[in-house]
Coordinates of C-alpha atoms in Angstrom, one line a residue:
Chain A
M279 CA -19.0 21.2 -14.0
Y280 CA -17.0 18.1 -13.1
D281 CA -16.7 16.0 -16.4
V282 CA -15.3 12.8 -15.2
Q283 CA -15.1 11.3 -18.6
R284 CA -13.1 14.2 -19.8
I285 CA -10.8 13.9 -16.8
R286 CA -10.4 10.2 -17.6
A287 CA -9.1 11.0 -21.1
D288 CA -6.3 12.8 -19.4
F289 CA -4.9 9.6 -17.9
P290 CA -3.7 7.5 -20.8
I291 CA -3.4 4.3 -18.6
L292 CA -7.2 4.3 -18.0
A293 CA -7.8 3.4 -21.7
R294 CA -6.0 0.1 -21.4
E295 CA -7.4 -3.3 -20.9
V296 CA -6.5 -5.8 -18.2
N297 CA -7.3 -9.6 -18.9
G298 CA -9.4 -8.5 -21.8
K299 CA -11.7 -6.2 -19.7
P300 CA -11.5 -2.4 -19.5
L301 CA -9.3 -1.4 -16.6
T302 CA -11.2 -0.5 -13.4
Y303 CA -8.4 1.0 -11.2
L304 CA -9.5 1.0 -7.6
D305 CA -6.2 0.9 -6.0
N306 CA -5.5 4.6 -5.7
G307 CA -4.9 4.3 -2.0
A308 CA -1.7 2.4 -2.9
S309 CA -0.7 4.6 -5.8
A310 CA -2.5 6.8 -8.2
Q311 CA -2.4 6.8 -12.0
K312 CA -0.8 9.8 -13.9
P313 CA -2.3 12.4 -16.1
Q314 CA -0.7 13.2 -19.4
A315 CA 0.4 16.5 -18.0
V316 CA 2.6 14.8 -15.4
I317 CA 3.9 12.4 -18.1
D318 CA 4.7 15.3 -20.4
A319 CA 6.4 17.2 -17.5
V320 CA 8.7 14.3 -16.8
T321 CA 9.5 13.7 -20.5
R322 CA 10.2 17.5 -21.0
G323 CA 12.4 17.6 -17.9
Y324 CA 14.7 14.8 -19.2
A325 CA 14.4 15.6 -22.9
E326 CA 14.9 19.3 -22.8
E327 CA 15.7 20.7 -19.5
Y328 CA 17.7 18.3 -17.5
S329 CA 20.8 19.0 -15.4
N330 CA 21.6 18.7 -11.7
V331 CA 20.2 21.5 -9.5
H332 CA 21.8 24.1 -7.2
R333 CA 25.2 23.3 -8.7
G334 CA 26.3 24.8 -11.8
L335 CA 26.1 28.1 -13.4
H336 CA 25.2 27.0 -17.0
T337 CA 22.0 27.4 -18.7
L338 CA 20.6 24.0 -18.1
S339 CA 21.4 23.9 -14.5
N340 CA 19.8 27.2 -14.1
L341 CA 16.8 26.1 -15.9
S342 CA 16.3 22.8 -14.0
T343 CA 16.9 24.5 -10.7
E344 CA 14.3 27.2 -11.6
R345 CA 11.8 24.5 -12.6
Y346 CA 12.6 22.3 -9.5
E347 CA 12.5 25.2 -7.0
A348 CA 9.2 26.5 -8.4
V349 CA 7.5 23.4 -7.1
R350 CA 8.2 24.3 -3.5
G351 CA 5.8 27.2 -4.1
T352 CA 3.3 24.9 -5.8
I353 CA 3.4 22.5 -2.9
A354 CA 3.1 25.5 -0.3
R355 CA 0.0 26.7 -2.3
F356 CA -1.5 23.2 -2.6
L357 CA -1.0 22.7 1.2
G358 CA -2.1 26.3 2.3
A359 CA 1.3 27.2 3.6
A360 CA 2.2 30.8 3.6
D361 CA 5.9 30.4 3.8
E362 CA 7.5 28.1 1.1
R363 CA 10.5 27.7 3.1
E364 CA 8.7 25.6 5.5
I365 CA 8.4 22.9 2.7
V366 CA 11.0 20.2 2.6
F367 CA 11.2 18.1 -0.5
T368 CA 11.3 14.3 0.3
S369 CA 11.0 11.1 -1.7
G370 CA 7.6 10.6 0.0
T371 CA 5.9 10.5 3.4
T372 CA 8.2 7.6 4.6
E373 CA 11.2 9.8 4.2
G374 CA 9.3 12.7 5.7
I375 CA 8.4 10.9 9.0
N376 CA 11.8 9.5 9.2
L377 CA 13.4 12.9 8.9
V378 CA 11.2 14.1 11.8
C379 CA 12.1 10.9 13.8
Y380 CA 15.9 11.2 13.3
G381 CA 16.1 15.0 13.0
W382 CA 13.7 16.3 15.6
A383 CA 12.5 13.5 18.0
M384 CA 15.6 11.4 18.4
P385 CA 17.7 14.1 20.1
R386 CA 15.0 15.0 22.6
I387 CA 13.5 11.7 23.5
E388 CA 14.4 10.4 26.9
P389 CA 13.5 6.9 28.3
G390 CA 10.0 7.0 29.5
D391 CA 9.0 9.9 27.1
E392 CA 5.8 8.9 25.2
I393 CA 4.6 9.2 21.6
V394 CA 0.8 8.9 21.1
L395 CA -0.4 7.2 18.0
S396 CA -3.9 6.0 16.9
V397 CA -4.3 2.2 16.0
M398 CA -5.0 3.1 12.4
E399 CA -1.6 4.4 11.5
H400 CA 0.2 3.3 8.4
H401 CA 3.6 1.5 9.2
A402 CA 5.4 4.5 7.8
N403 CA 3.9 6.5 10.8
I404 CA 4.6 3.5 13.3
V405 CA 8.0 1.9 12.5
P406 CA 10.1 5.1 12.9
W407 CA 8.5 5.5 16.5
H408 CA 9.3 1.8 17.2
F409 CA 12.9 2.8 16.5
L410 CA 12.5 5.3 19.2
R411 CA 11.1 2.8 21.6
E412 CA 13.7 0.2 20.7
R413 CA 16.8 2.5 20.9
H414 CA 15.7 5.3 23.2
G415 CA 13.1 3.7 25.6
A416 CA 10.2 5.8 24.3
V417 CA 6.8 4.5 25.2
L418 CA 4.3 4.2 22.3
K419 CA 0.7 5.0 23.6
W420 CA -2.1 3.8 21.3
V421 CA -5.5 5.2 20.9
E422 CA -8.3 2.9 19.7
T423 CA -10.8 3.9 17.1
E424 CA -14.5 3.7 17.7
P425 CA -16.6 0.8 16.4
D426 CA -17.5 2.7 13.4
G427 CA -13.9 3.4 12.6
S428 CA -13.9 7.1 13.6
L429 CA -11.3 8.5 15.9
D430 CA -12.4 10.7 18.9
P431 CA -10.0 13.7 18.9
Q432 CA -10.7 14.0 22.7
A433 CA -9.5 10.4 23.1
V434 CA -6.2 11.3 21.5
I435 CA -6.0 14.5 23.6
D436 CA -6.8 12.6 26.7
A437 CA -3.9 10.1 26.1
I438 CA -1.4 13.1 26.0
G439 CA 0.3 13.1 29.3
P440 CA 3.2 15.1 30.8
R441 CA 5.8 12.8 29.2
T442 CA 4.1 13.0 25.7
R443 CA 6.6 14.7 23.3
L444 CA 4.7 13.9 20.0
V445 CA 1.3 12.9 18.7
A446 CA 1.7 10.9 15.4
V447 CA -1.6 10.8 13.7
T448 CA -3.0 10.2 10.2
H449 CA -5.5 12.8 8.6
M450 CA -7.2 10.0 6.7
S451 CA -7.0 6.3 7.3
N452 CA -5.6 4.3 4.3
V453 CA -7.7 1.3 5.3
L454 CA -11.0 2.6 6.8
G455 CA -11.1 6.1 5.0
T456 CA -11.7 7.8 8.4
V457 CA -11.1 11.4 8.2
V458 CA -9.6 12.7 11.5
D459 CA -10.2 16.0 13.0
V460 CA -6.5 16.8 13.2
A461 CA -7.1 20.6 13.8
A462 CA -8.8 19.7 17.1
I463 CA -6.0 17.3 18.0
V464 CA -3.3 19.8 17.3
K465 CA -5.0 22.5 19.5
G466 CA -5.4 20.0 22.3
A467 CA -1.8 18.7 22.0
H468 CA -0.4 22.2 21.8
D469 CA -2.2 23.2 25.0
K470 CA -0.6 20.3 26.6
G471 CA 2.8 20.9 25.2
A472 CA 3.1 18.1 22.7
A473 CA 4.1 18.5 19.2
V474 CA 2.0 16.9 16.3
L475 CA 2.9 15.1 13.2
V476 CA 0.2 14.5 10.6
D477 CA 0.4 11.9 8.0
G478 CA -1.4 13.5 5.1
S479 CA -0.6 10.8 2.6
Q480 CA -4.4 10.0 1.9
A481 CA -6.0 13.2 3.0
A482 CA -4.1 15.6 0.6
V483 CA -5.3 13.5 -2.2
H484 CA -9.0 13.7 -1.5
L485 CA -9.6 16.9 0.6
P486 CA -8.6 20.6 0.5
V487 CA -5.7 20.8 3.0
D488 CA -4.7 23.9 4.8
V489 CA -1.7 23.2 7.0
D490 CA -1.6 26.7 8.4
A491 CA -5.2 26.3 9.6
I492 CA -4.5 22.8 10.9
G493 CA -1.4 24.2 12.7
A494 CA 0.4 20.8 12.9
D495 CA 4.2 21.1 13.5
F496 CA 4.8 18.4 10.8
Y497 CA 2.4 17.5 7.8
A498 CA 3.9 14.9 5.4
V499 CA 2.6 14.1 1.9
T500 CA 3.7 11.6 -0.9
G501 CA 3.8 12.6 -4.5
H502 CA 2.9 9.1 -6.1
K503 CA -0.6 9.1 -4.4
L504 CA -1.1 12.8 -5.6
Y505 CA -1.1 11.6 -9.2
G506 CA 2.7 12.6 -9.3
P507 CA 5.7 10.4 -9.9
S508 CA 6.9 7.9 -7.4
G509 CA 9.9 9.2 -5.4
S510 CA 8.4 12.6 -5.0
G511 CA 6.9 14.1 -1.9
A512 CA 7.3 16.9 0.7
I513 CA 6.8 17.7 4.4
H514 CA 5.6 20.9 5.9
I515 CA 7.5 21.8 9.0
R516 CA 6.7 24.8 11.1
R517 CA 9.6 27.2 11.4
E518 CA 10.0 26.8 15.1
R519 CA 10.4 23.1 14.7
M520 CA 12.8 23.3 11.8
D521 CA 15.0 25.5 14.0
E522 CA 15.0 22.8 16.6
M523 CA 16.0 20.1 14.0
R524 CA 19.4 18.6 13.3
P525 CA 20.0 17.4 9.8
F526 CA 19.1 13.7 9.1
M527 CA 21.0 12.7 6.2
G528 CA 24.4 14.2 5.3
G529 CA 25.9 14.8 1.9
G530 CA 26.0 17.4 -0.9
D531 CA 23.6 20.4 -1.1
M532 CA 22.7 20.6 2.6
I533 CA 26.0 22.2 3.7
R534 CA 27.5 25.7 3.8
E535 CA 31.1 24.8 4.3
V536 CA 33.0 21.5 4.8
H537 CA 36.5 21.4 6.2
R538 CA 38.6 18.7 7.8
D539 CA 37.4 19.5 11.3
E540 CA 34.3 21.5 10.7
V541 CA 31.1 21.3 8.8
T542 CA 28.3 24.1 8.7
Y543 CA 24.9 23.6 7.2
A544 CA 22.7 25.3 4.8
E545 CA 19.7 27.2 6.0
P546 CA 16.4 25.1 6.1
P547 CA 14.8 23.5 4.1
M548 CA 18.0 22.8 2.2
K549 CA 19.7 21.7 5.4
F550 CA 17.3 18.7 5.3
E551 CA 17.9 17.8 1.6
A552 CA 21.1 16.0 1.2
G553 CA 22.3 14.8 -2.1
T554 CA 20.9 15.1 -5.7
P555 CA 17.1 14.9 -5.2
G556 CA 14.5 13.5 -7.4
I557 CA 14.7 16.4 -9.7
V558 CA 12.3 15.4 -12.4
Q559 CA 10.0 13.6 -10.0
Q560 CA 9.5 16.8 -8.1
I561 CA 8.9 18.6 -11.3
G562 CA 6.3 15.9 -12.3
L563 CA 4.7 16.4 -8.8
G564 CA 4.4 20.3 -9.4
A565 CA 2.5 19.4 -12.6
A566 CA 0.3 16.9 -10.8
L567 CA -0.6 19.5 -8.1
D568 CA -1.3 22.1 -10.8
Y569 CA -3.6 19.6 -12.6
M570 CA -5.4 18.9 -9.2
M571 CA -5.8 22.6 -8.4
G572 CA -6.9 23.2 -12.0
L573 CA -9.7 20.8 -11.2
G574 CA -10.2 22.3 -7.7
M575 CA -9.8 20.4 -4.6
E576 CA -13.3 21.3 -3.5
N577 CA -14.7 19.8 -6.7
I578 CA -12.5 16.7 -6.5
A579 CA -13.8 16.2 -2.8
A580 CA -17.3 16.7 -3.9
H581 CA -17.0 14.2 -6.8
E582 CA -15.5 11.6 -4.5
A583 CA -18.1 12.2 -1.8
S584 CA -20.7 11.1 -4.4
L585 CA -18.8 8.1 -5.4
R586 CA -18.4 7.1 -1.6
D587 CA -22.1 7.6 -1.1
Y588 CA -22.9 5.4 -4.0
A589 CA -20.3 2.8 -3.2
R590 CA -21.4 2.7 0.4
E591 CA -25.0 2.1 -0.6
R592 CA -24.0 -0.6 -3.1
L593 CA -21.5 -2.5 -0.9
H594 CA -23.6 -2.3 2.2
G595 CA -26.3 -3.9 0.2
L596 CA -24.3 -7.1 0.0
N597 CA -25.1 -9.0 3.0
W598 CA -22.3 -11.4 2.7
L599 CA -19.7 -8.6 2.5
K600 CA -18.4 -7.0 5.7
V601 CA -17.2 -3.4 5.2
H602 CA -14.9 -2.2 7.9
G603 CA -15.4 1.4 8.9
D604 CA -18.3 3.5 8.3
A605 CA -17.2 6.8 9.9
P606 CA -19.3 9.8 9.1
G607 CA -17.6 12.0 6.4
K608 CA -15.1 9.2 5.6
G609 CA -13.2 9.2 2.3
A610 CA -14.0 6.9 -0.7
I611 CA -11.9 4.1 0.7
F612 CA -13.6 0.7 1.5
S613 CA -12.0 -2.2 3.2
F614 CA -14.0 -5.4 3.2
T615 CA -13.9 -9.1 3.8
M616 CA -16.3 -11.8 2.7
A617 CA -18.4 -14.1 4.8
G618 CA -17.5 -17.8 4.3
G619 CA -13.8 -17.4 4.6
A620 CA -12.8 -16.4 1.2
H621 CA -9.4 -15.0 1.6
P622 CA -8.8 -11.3 0.4
H623 CA -6.1 -12.6 -2.0
D624 CA -8.8 -15.0 -3.6
I625 CA -11.2 -12.0 -4.0
S626 CA -8.5 -9.9 -5.5
T627 CA -7.4 -12.6 -7.9
I628 CA -11.0 -13.0 -9.1
L629 CA -11.6 -9.3 -9.3
D630 CA -8.3 -8.9 -11.4
K631 CA -9.9 -11.3 -13.9
K632 CA -12.7 -9.0 -14.3
G633 CA -10.2 -6.0 -14.8
V634 CA -10.8 -4.6 -11.2
A635 CA -7.6 -3.6 -9.4
V636 CA -7.9 -3.6 -5.7
R637 CA -5.4 -4.1 -2.9
A638 CA -5.4 -7.2 -0.7
G639 CA -3.4 -7.6 2.4
H640 CA -2.7 -5.9 5.6
H641 CA -2.3 -2.5 4.0
C642 CA 0.8 -1.7 6.0
A643 CA -1.6 -1.3 9.1
G644 CA -0.6 -4.2 11.3
P645 CA -2.1 -2.7 14.6
L646 CA -5.3 -1.8 12.8
M647 CA -5.6 -5.4 11.4
D648 CA -5.2 -6.7 15.0
H649 CA -7.9 -4.2 16.2
L650 CA -10.2 -5.3 13.5
G651 CA -9.4 -9.1 14.3
E652 CA -8.4 -9.6 10.6
T653 CA -5.2 -10.7 9.0
A654 CA -6.0 -9.1 5.8
T655 CA -8.8 -7.2 3.9
C656 CA -9.5 -6.2 0.4
R657 CA -9.6 -2.5 -0.2
A658 CA -11.2 -0.5 -3.1
S659 CA -9.8 3.0 -3.0
F660 CA -11.3 5.7 -5.3
G661 CA -9.8 8.6 -7.0
L662 CA -10.7 11.7 -8.9
Y663 CA -11.1 9.8 -12.3
N664 CA -13.3 7.0 -10.9
T665 CA -17.0 6.7 -11.9
T666 CA -20.3 5.3 -10.5
G667 CA -20.2 2.8 -13.3
E668 CA -16.9 1.5 -11.9
V669 CA -18.7 0.9 -8.5
D670 CA -21.2 -1.3 -10.5
T671 CA -18.3 -3.2 -12.1
L672 CA -16.9 -3.8 -8.7
V673 CA -20.1 -4.9 -7.3
E674 CA -20.7 -7.3 -10.2
A675 CA -17.2 -8.7 -9.8
L676 CA -17.7 -9.2 -6.1
E677 CA -21.0 -11.1 -6.8
L678 CA -18.9 -13.4 -9.0
C679 CA -16.4 -13.9 -6.1
H680 CA -19.3 -14.7 -3.9
D681 CA -20.5 -17.3 -6.3
L682 CA -17.2 -18.9 -6.7
L683 CA -15.9 -18.6 -3.1
G684 CA -18.8 -18.1 -0.9
Chain B
M651 CA 5.9 -38.7 -16.5
A652 CA 3.0 -37.5 -14.2
R653 CA 0.5 -39.7 -12.4
P654 CA -2.8 -40.8 -14.1
D655 CA -4.6 -38.5 -11.6
F656 CA -2.9 -35.6 -13.1
E657 CA -3.3 -36.7 -16.7
E658 CA -7.1 -36.9 -15.9
L659 CA -7.0 -33.4 -14.7
V660 CA -5.1 -32.2 -17.8
D661 CA -8.1 -33.8 -19.8
T662 CA -10.7 -32.2 -17.7
F663 CA -9.0 -28.8 -18.0
A664 CA -8.9 -29.2 -21.8
F665 CA -12.7 -29.2 -21.6
L666 CA -12.9 -26.1 -19.4
D667 CA -11.9 -23.4 -21.9
D668 CA -13.3 -20.6 -19.8
W669 CA -11.2 -19.2 -16.8
E670 CA -14.2 -19.0 -14.6
E671 CA -14.8 -22.7 -14.9
R672 CA -11.1 -23.5 -14.3
Y673 CA -11.1 -21.5 -11.2
R674 CA -14.3 -23.0 -10.0
H675 CA -12.7 -26.5 -10.5
V676 CA -9.5 -25.6 -8.7
I677 CA -11.5 -24.0 -5.9
D678 CA -13.7 -27.1 -5.6
M679 CA -10.6 -29.3 -5.4
G680 CA -9.4 -27.1 -2.6
R681 CA -12.6 -27.4 -0.8
A682 CA -12.4 -31.1 -0.8
L683 CA -8.8 -31.0 0.8
P684 CA -9.1 -32.1 4.4
P685 CA -7.7 -29.5 6.8
L686 CA -4.6 -30.0 8.7
D687 CA -4.4 -30.3 12.4
E688 CA -3.5 -27.1 14.3
A689 CA -0.2 -28.9 15.4
E690 CA 0.7 -29.4 11.9
R691 CA 0.6 -25.8 11.0
V692 CA 3.8 -24.9 12.4
P693 CA 6.9 -23.0 11.2
A694 CA 8.6 -26.1 10.0
T695 CA 5.8 -26.9 7.5
K696 CA 5.1 -23.3 6.5
V697 CA 6.0 -22.3 3.0
E698 CA 7.4 -18.8 2.9
G699 CA 7.3 -16.8 -0.4
C700 CA 3.5 -17.1 -0.8
A701 CA 1.2 -14.1 -0.5
S702 CA -1.1 -16.1 1.7
Q703 CA -0.2 -18.7 4.3
V704 CA 0.7 -22.2 3.1
W705 CA 1.6 -25.3 5.0
L706 CA 2.9 -28.5 3.5
V707 CA 3.3 -31.6 5.6
P708 CA 5.4 -34.4 4.0
E709 CA 4.8 -38.1 4.5
I710 CA 7.5 -40.3 3.2
E711 CA 6.8 -44.1 3.2
G712 CA 9.9 -46.4 2.9
E713 CA 13.5 -45.8 2.5
G714 CA 15.8 -44.4 0.0
T715 CA 14.9 -43.3 -3.6
A716 CA 12.3 -46.0 -3.7
A717 CA 10.4 -44.4 -0.9
T718 CA 6.9 -43.0 -1.7
L719 CA 6.3 -39.3 -1.6
K720 CA 3.0 -37.9 -0.2
F721 CA 2.2 -34.7 1.2
R722 CA -0.8 -33.0 2.8
G723 CA -1.3 -29.3 2.8
E724 CA -3.5 -26.3 3.6
S725 CA -3.8 -22.6 2.9
D726 CA -6.1 -19.8 4.2
A727 CA -6.7 -18.8 0.6
M728 CA -9.2 -21.1 -1.2
I729 CA -7.5 -20.7 -4.6
V730 CA -4.1 -21.6 -3.2
K731 CA -5.8 -24.6 -1.4
G732 CA -6.9 -25.7 -4.8
L733 CA -3.4 -25.4 -6.2
I734 CA -2.2 -27.7 -3.4
A735 CA -4.7 -30.2 -4.4
V736 CA -3.4 -29.8 -8.0
L737 CA 0.1 -30.5 -6.9
Q738 CA -1.0 -33.5 -4.9
T739 CA -2.3 -35.0 -8.2
L740 CA 1.0 -34.2 -9.7
Y741 CA 3.3 -35.7 -7.0
N742 CA 1.4 -37.9 -4.5
G743 CA 2.4 -41.4 -4.8
L744 CA 5.5 -41.0 -6.9
T745 CA 8.8 -42.5 -5.7
V746 CA 11.2 -39.8 -4.4
A747 CA 13.3 -40.6 -7.5
E748 CA 10.3 -40.0 -9.8
A749 CA 9.4 -36.9 -8.0
R750 CA 12.9 -35.3 -8.3
D751 CA 12.5 -35.7 -12.1
V752 CA 9.1 -34.1 -12.4
D753 CA 9.4 -30.8 -14.4
A754 CA 6.6 -29.0 -12.4
Q755 CA 6.6 -25.8 -14.3
A756 CA 6.2 -27.8 -17.7
E757 CA 3.5 -30.1 -16.2
L758 CA 1.5 -27.2 -14.7
A759 CA 1.8 -25.4 -18.0
R760 CA -0.4 -28.2 -19.6
L761 CA -3.3 -27.1 -17.4
S762 CA -3.2 -23.5 -18.9
L763 CA -3.6 -22.4 -15.5
H764 CA -0.3 -20.5 -15.0
D765 CA -1.4 -17.7 -17.2
H766 CA -4.4 -17.2 -15.1
L767 CA -2.5 -16.9 -11.9
S768 CA -1.1 -13.5 -10.7
S769 CA 2.7 -13.4 -10.6
Q770 CA 2.6 -13.2 -6.7
R771 CA 0.5 -16.3 -6.8
S772 CA 2.8 -17.9 -9.4
N773 CA 5.7 -17.1 -7.1
G774 CA 3.8 -18.8 -4.4
L775 CA 3.3 -21.8 -6.8
K776 CA 7.0 -21.9 -7.3
A777 CA 7.7 -21.7 -3.6
M778 CA 5.5 -24.7 -3.1
V779 CA 7.1 -26.7 -5.8
A780 CA 10.4 -25.8 -4.4
R781 CA 9.4 -27.1 -1.0
I782 CA 8.3 -30.4 -2.6
Q783 CA 11.5 -30.8 -4.3
E784 CA 13.3 -30.1 -1.2
I785 CA 11.3 -32.9 0.6
A786 CA 12.0 -35.2 -2.2
A787 CA 15.9 -34.3 -2.1
R788 CA 16.0 -34.9 1.7
A789 CA 14.1 -38.2 1.7

């Protein structure tokens, strides 16, 4: 039994008011709120168990190292990775994708080599590939979405040519909520000799993910969307790819020996983790993933599917609201604009007065905005603690927007 | 010292104690704002630092500090458009010298509108005021 009211009580911030109204937090796509278990883990990490990791031999250093390293196993379990040595800690998806860009792609991209992307990628999964275009002559090949916002895996596979080195694709659109059949894309790409990087920033929050079943070469996630601290995250990298990668950032912790004329590196994943990491952040992420697995990813997905169905029905019932994206099986993420030219910033300002937090803007998805013919949209994105009552609050607040701005 | 139009607006706002009514009033003021020509919406007139797009077109009549300041403006966001209209009531028709002396933050605070604007939008308001002050300083 998924008791959403009891779950809400685990998130202290949900009890607060905004502008004199109960907070209706529908900006989970940007960042999720934190359960008490995460806040406690962070507090305990600093108050009782803090020291640098992998360094000293004293009690606290051993303790913090143990706590920190245990999270690698938690992330592996959460993502369905059999081998936790394939998990590299990062500060988030952005760092994970840049690691792949600098560590794996950059040394092997020749002018004219291609990277295949969908138009609904987040800038974190676009800009690093632009670096390769600007600096190494890579060609970016864009795959369009269908009118309903879905992405045909075959269209992605068809875009892969003999010069394609990498397919970089999201598992769930942060704007449209579209879920992509990444397993099919991976299979088709591997048959054609291209590697696949999956941006799992949104999908891992809402769906059970099994990276071993998906089979992608790289699967990146970010902690702050997973109800964990900002500055935490991970990327799953298949062993074969890891062995091909050169280190990205250099510094402490990632080396075996350093001399005046020589440096040797630690074994992966440490090879890719330079400097003092976000120790307590990762420990907090471990607590967040334990919390989610405690609720059960299947249960979370089922709860959010019912929210999606209800929100879809209510929002599609507003004939002055244009909802972008209606792919079958999409996540509970709704981007919309309003007839009559009310700017998304106007809408979000009015919604905020009603205590409703949504995102307004381009959502770090410039090519998708171009594709949709919009400069900005509003986005309501739901999480494991949202309720159908909050969908009603959103709709009521939107009706006020329509009254004021329509 | 602000212009009579602005004093009138302060009086009107004093009667509107509910935020919805204040917003409605600001939005209506924005609706009444004539649009700029395409040719006027250019980088030179664009105000950076606002969450939405804003353009301010200065119109200075006369010479020196006795010249009269006027500006027209537009935004793709309706609330911001309304704020441009509010700033017009504050500034338009003042001499350049007078405009330079306007304490916009203090004047706008009299509308009790500032609290109702998100910080991003308040920053946008600041950016618009800074642009008007620049225009006055250059004149």
